[in-house]
Amino acid sequence: MTGQNTDLVGMVTGLDCAAIVDAMGRAHQHRAHVLSLVSPTPQRPMFGPAVTIAYLPYRDDVTDTATAGFAGWFYRAVGDTPAGTVLVLSSGGYPDVSHGGGTKMSRLHNHKLAGLLCDGRLRDFDELARYRFATWCRGEATRAGGDTVMPCAANIPVEVGGVCITPGDYIYADRAGAVVIPADSVRGVLAEAHHIQAEDEDFRAQIRNEDPSALRAGRRFVAEP
């Protein structure tokens, strides 16, 4: 993983999605977790601040999209400091449609982005697996989707899997799912996630030493995470 803040990358090392989701639940009341993601490299976690491209159903009379194409919207989204960011693509209402493939997404590799979170499908998993950035999406596709969805705006709030993502939010993803952390909360949430993992270790020690007879009789109860 790479990121704009090496101390944040250090803080997230050793954490998993579940601990961060639990920490978000202690800090905020809104939904922050995204489920059902797949990756060409599921062993590779992803972390970094979000830049966004919003998609809508395709229309042939929307000229700005046709003129800019994906490349134009990509450079509008990442601006002058793309390294370490996570590009987030909304589904445009079609999560089962391809939003791009290895050739188009090679720009993320060229400009050292940390990752790609796509609320649709992507093509060319073998090619995406060879790039430096981590990729998480709804699944692999074969047919191009440019006649079904189109990019329409950069760096606006988008919806992914029922979660609101705003530019600058930090995205963490691993094989369990993804979690969205507000930038103002990221340090506190990551610190709390480490506390939660330490609490889990304590619970495991208690479970190893628990008295089955007492528990069957209802004489001792330990609240578990």
CSV table of C-alpha atoms in Angstrom, one decimal:
chain,number,residue,atom,x,y,z
A,1,MET,CA,0.0,0.0,0.0
A,2,THR,CA,1.1,3.6,-0.6
A,3,GLY,CA,-0.4,6.7,0.7
A,4,GLN,CA,0.0,10.5,0.9
A,5,ASN,CA,0.6,10.2,4.6
A,6,THR,CA,3.2,7.6,5.6
A,7,ASP,CA,2.2,7.8,9.2
A,8,LEU,CA,-1.4,6.9,8.3
A,9,VAL,CA,-0.2,3.9,6.3
A,10,GLY,CA,1.8,2.9,9.3
A,11,MET,CA,-1.3,3.2,11.5
A,12,VAL,CA,-3.4,1.0,9.2
A,13,THR,CA,-0.8,-1.7,9.0
A,14,GLY,CA,-1.9,-4.8,10.9
A,15,LEU,CA,-5.6,-3.8,11.0
A,16,ASP,CA,-8.4,-5.5,9.1
A,17,CYS,CA,-11.7,-4.3,7.7
A,18,ALA,CA,-13.8,-5.7,10.6
A,19,ALA,CA,-11.8,-3.8,13.3
A,20,ILE,CA,-12.0,-0.5,11.4
A,21,VAL,CA,-15.8,-1.0,10.8
A,22,ASP,CA,-16.3,-1.6,14.5
A,23,ALA,CA,-14.2,1.6,15.3
A,24,MET,CA,-16.3,3.6,12.8
A,25,GLY,CA,-19.4,2.4,14.6
A,26,ARG,CA,-18.0,3.8,17.9
A,27,ALA,CA,-17.2,7.2,16.2
A,28,HIS,CA,-20.1,7.7,13.8
A,29,GLN,CA,-23.8,6.7,13.4
A,30,HIS,CA,-23.9,6.3,9.6
A,31,ARG,CA,-23.3,3.2,7.5
A,32,ALA,CA,-19.6,3.0,6.5
A,33,HIS,CA,-19.1,-0.6,5.3
A,34,VAL,CA,-19.3,-2.0,1.7
A,35,LEU,CA,-19.8,-5.7,1.2
A,36,SER,CA,-19.5,-8.1,-1.8
A,37,LEU,CA,-16.3,-6.9,-3.4
A,38,VAL,CA,-13.9,-9.0,-5.4
A,39,SER,CA,-10.3,-8.4,-6.5
A,40,PRO,CA,-7.8,-9.8,-9.0
A,41,THR,CA,-5.4,-9.7,-6.0
A,42,PRO,CA,-7.5,-10.4,-2.9
A,43,GLN,CA,-4.4,-10.8,-0.8
A,44,ARG,CA,-3.6,-7.1,-1.4
A,45,PRO,CA,-5.3,-4.6,0.9
A,46,MET,CA,-6.0,-1.0,-0.2
A,47,PHE,CA,-5.8,2.3,1.7
A,48,GLY,CA,-5.8,5.9,0.7
A,49,PRO,CA,-7.9,9.1,0.3
A,50,ALA,CA,-10.7,9.0,-2.2
A,51,VAL,CA,-11.0,10.8,-5.5
A,52,THR,CA,-14.3,10.2,-7.3
A,53,ILE,CA,-15.9,9.8,-10.7
A,54,ALA,CA,-19.7,9.7,-10.8
A,55,TYR,CA,-21.4,7.6,-13.5
A,56,LEU,CA,-24.9,7.9,-15.0
A,57,PRO,CA,-26.8,5.8,-17.6
A,58,TYR,CA,-25.4,6.5,-21.0
A,59,ARG,CA,-26.9,9.2,-23.3
A,60,ASP,CA,-25.5,10.0,-26.7
A,61,ASP,CA,-26.4,13.7,-26.5
A,62,VAL,CA,-24.4,14.5,-23.4
A,63,THR,CA,-21.4,16.1,-25.2
A,64,ASP,CA,-19.0,16.8,-22.3
A,65,THR,CA,-18.8,13.1,-21.5
A,66,ALA,CA,-18.1,12.3,-25.1
A,67,THR,CA,-15.5,15.0,-25.4
A,68,ALA,CA,-13.6,14.3,-22.2
A,69,GLY,CA,-13.9,10.5,-22.2
A,70,PHE,CA,-12.6,8.5,-19.3
A,71,ALA,CA,-9.2,10.1,-19.6
A,72,GLY,CA,-10.5,13.6,-19.2
A,73,TRP,CA,-12.6,12.6,-16.1
A,74,PHE,CA,-9.6,10.7,-14.6
A,75,TYR,CA,-7.3,13.7,-14.8
A,76,ARG,CA,-10.1,16.0,-13.5
A,77,ALA,CA,-10.5,13.7,-10.5
A,78,VAL,CA,-6.9,13.1,-9.6
A,79,GLY,CA,-5.7,16.6,-10.2
A,80,ASP,CA,-2.0,17.5,-9.6
A,81,THR,CA,-1.3,15.0,-6.8
A,82,PRO,CA,-2.6,11.6,-7.8
A,83,ALA,CA,0.0,9.4,-6.0
A,84,GLY,CA,-1.5,7.5,-3.1
A,85,THR,CA,-5.1,8.2,-3.8
A,86,VAL,CA,-8.0,5.7,-4.4
A,87,LEU,CA,-10.1,6.2,-7.5
A,88,VAL,CA,-13.8,5.5,-6.7
A,89,LEU,CA,-16.2,4.9,-9.6
A,90,SER,CA,-19.9,4.8,-8.9
A,91,SER,CA,-22.1,2.3,-10.7
A,92,GLY,CA,-24.4,4.6,-12.6
A,93,GLY,CA,-27.3,2.3,-11.7
A,94,TYR,CA,-25.6,-0.7,-13.4
A,95,PRO,CA,-23.3,-2.5,-11.0
A,96,ASP,CA,-23.1,-5.6,-13.3
A,97,VAL,CA,-21.7,-3.5,-16.3
A,98,SER,CA,-18.0,-3.1,-17.0
A,99,HIS,CA,-16.6,0.4,-16.1
A,100,GLY,CA,-13.2,-0.3,-17.8
A,101,GLY,CA,-10.4,-2.7,-18.1
A,102,GLY,CA,-6.6,-3.1,-18.0
A,103,THR,CA,-5.8,-0.7,-20.7
A,104,LYS,CA,-7.9,2.2,-19.5
A,105,MET,CA,-7.0,1.7,-15.9
A,106,SER,CA,-3.2,1.6,-16.6
A,107,ARG,CA,-3.4,5.3,-15.9
A,108,LEU,CA,-3.6,4.4,-12.1
A,109,HIS,CA,-0.4,2.5,-12.4
A,110,ASN,CA,1.4,5.2,-14.4
A,111,HIS,CA,0.4,7.9,-11.8
A,112,LYS,CA,1.0,5.8,-8.7
A,113,LEU,CA,-2.5,5.6,-7.3
A,114,ALA,CA,-3.0,3.4,-4.3
A,115,GLY,CA,-6.1,1.7,-5.6
A,116,LEU,CA,-9.4,1.5,-7.5
A,117,LEU,CA,-12.8,0.9,-5.9
A,118,CYS,CA,-15.4,0.3,-8.5
A,119,ASP,CA,-19.1,-0.1,-7.8
A,120,GLY,CA,-19.4,-1.9,-11.2
A,121,ARG,CA,-17.5,-4.7,-12.9
A,122,LEU,CA,-14.0,-4.5,-14.5
A,123,ARG,CA,-12.4,-6.4,-17.4
A,124,ASP,CA,-8.9,-7.9,-17.7
A,125,PHE,CA,-8.3,-9.1,-14.2
A,126,ASP,CA,-5.0,-10.8,-15.2
A,127,GLU,CA,-3.7,-7.4,-16.4
A,128,LEU,CA,-5.0,-5.5,-13.4
A,129,ALA,CA,-3.2,-7.9,-11.1
A,130,ARG,CA,0.1,-6.9,-12.6
A,131,TYR,CA,-0.3,-3.3,-11.7
A,132,ARG,CA,1.0,-1.6,-8.5
A,133,PHE,CA,-2.4,-0.4,-7.3
A,134,ALA,CA,-5.0,-2.6,-5.6
A,135,THR,CA,-8.3,-3.2,-7.3
A,136,TRP,CA,-11.7,-4.0,-5.7
A,137,CYS,CA,-14.9,-4.1,-7.7
A,138,ARG,CA,-18.2,-6.0,-8.1
A,139,GLY,CA,-16.7,-8.7,-10.3
A,140,GLU,CA,-15.0,-9.4,-13.7
A,141,ALA,CA,-16.7,-8.6,-17.0
A,142,THR,CA,-16.1,-9.4,-20.6
A,143,ARG,CA,-18.2,-7.0,-22.6
A,144,ALA,CA,-17.4,-3.3,-22.6
A,145,GLY,CA,-20.0,-1.1,-20.9
A,146,GLY,CA,-19.5,2.3,-22.6
A,147,ASP,CA,-22.9,2.1,-24.2
A,148,THR,CA,-24.6,1.6,-20.9
A,149,VAL,CA,-22.9,3.9,-18.4
A,150,MET,CA,-20.8,7.1,-18.7
A,151,PRO,CA,-18.7,9.2,-16.4
A,152,CYS,CA,-20.4,12.5,-15.8
A,153,ALA,CA,-18.7,14.3,-12.9
A,154,ALA,CA,-15.5,14.3,-10.9
A,155,ASN,CA,-14.8,14.8,-7.2
A,156,ILE,CA,-18.4,14.9,-6.0
A,157,PRO,CA,-20.0,12.7,-3.4
A,158,VAL,CA,-21.0,9.3,-4.8
A,159,GLU,CA,-22.8,6.2,-3.5
A,160,VAL,CA,-21.1,2.9,-3.4
A,161,GLY,CA,-22.8,-0.2,-2.0
A,162,GLY,CA,-25.2,2.0,0.1
A,163,VAL,CA,-22.4,4.1,1.5
A,164,CYS,CA,-21.8,7.8,0.8
A,165,ILE,CA,-18.2,8.5,-0.2
A,166,THR,CA,-17.0,12.1,-0.4
A,167,PRO,CA,-13.7,13.2,-1.9
A,168,GLY,CA,-11.0,13.0,0.7
A,169,ASP,CA,-12.6,10.2,2.7
A,170,TYR,CA,-10.1,7.4,3.4
A,171,ILE,CA,-10.9,4.0,1.9
A,172,TYR,CA,-9.7,0.7,3.3
A,173,ALA,CA,-10.5,-2.6,1.6
A,174,ASP,CA,-9.5,-6.2,2.0
A,175,ARG,CA,-11.1,-9.5,1.2
A,176,ALA,CA,-13.8,-8.9,3.9
A,177,GLY,CA,-15.1,-5.7,2.3
A,178,ALA,CA,-14.4,-2.0,2.4
A,179,VAL,CA,-14.9,0.8,4.9
A,180,VAL,CA,-15.1,4.5,4.4
A,181,ILE,CA,-13.5,6.8,7.0
A,182,PRO,CA,-14.1,10.6,7.1
A,183,ALA,CA,-10.8,12.4,6.7
A,184,ASP,CA,-11.3,14.4,10.0
A,185,SER,CA,-11.8,11.1,11.9
A,186,VAL,CA,-9.2,8.8,10.3
A,187,ARG,CA,-6.5,9.0,13.0
A,188,GLY,CA,-8.9,8.5,15.8
A,189,VAL,CA,-10.7,5.6,14.0
A,190,LEU,CA,-7.5,3.8,13.2
A,191,ALA,CA,-6.3,4.2,16.8
A,192,GLU,CA,-9.6,2.8,18.1
A,193,ALA,CA,-9.4,-0.1,15.7
A,194,HIS,CA,-6.1,-1.1,17.2
A,195,HIS,CA,-7.8,-0.9,20.7
A,196,ILE,CA,-10.6,-3.2,19.3
A,197,GLN,CA,-8.1,-5.8,18.1
A,198,ALA,CA,-6.4,-5.7,21.5
A,199,GLU,CA,-9.8,-6.2,23.1
A,200,ASP,CA,-10.4,-9.2,20.8
A,201,GLU,CA,-7.1,-10.8,22.0
A,202,ASP,CA,-8.3,-10.4,25.6
A,203,PHE,CA,-11.6,-12.0,24.8
A,204,ARG,CA,-9.8,-14.9,23.1
A,205,ALA,CA,-7.7,-15.4,26.3
A,206,GLN,CA,-10.9,-15.4,28.4
A,207,ILE,CA,-12.6,-17.9,26.1
A,208,ARG,CA,-9.6,-20.3,26.4
A,209,ASN,CA,-9.9,-20.2,30.1
A,210,GLU,CA,-13.7,-20.2,30.5
A,211,ASP,CA,-15.6,-22.7,32.6
A,212,PRO,CA,-18.1,-24.6,30.4
A,213,SER,CA,-20.1,-25.9,33.4
A,214,ALA,CA,-20.6,-22.4,34.7
A,215,LEU,CA,-21.6,-21.1,31.4
A,216,ARG,CA,-24.1,-23.9,30.9
A,217,ALA,CA,-25.6,-23.1,34.3
A,218,GLY,CA,-25.8,-19.5,33.4
A,219,ARG,CA,-23.6,-18.4,36.2
A,220,ARG,CA,-21.1,-16.5,34.2
A,221,PHE,CA,-21.5,-14.5,31.0
A,222,VAL,CA,-18.9,-12.7,29.0
A,223,ALA,CA,-20.0,-10.1,26.5
A,224,GLU,CA,-18.3,-11.0,23.2
A,225,PRO,CA,-17.6,-8.7,20.3
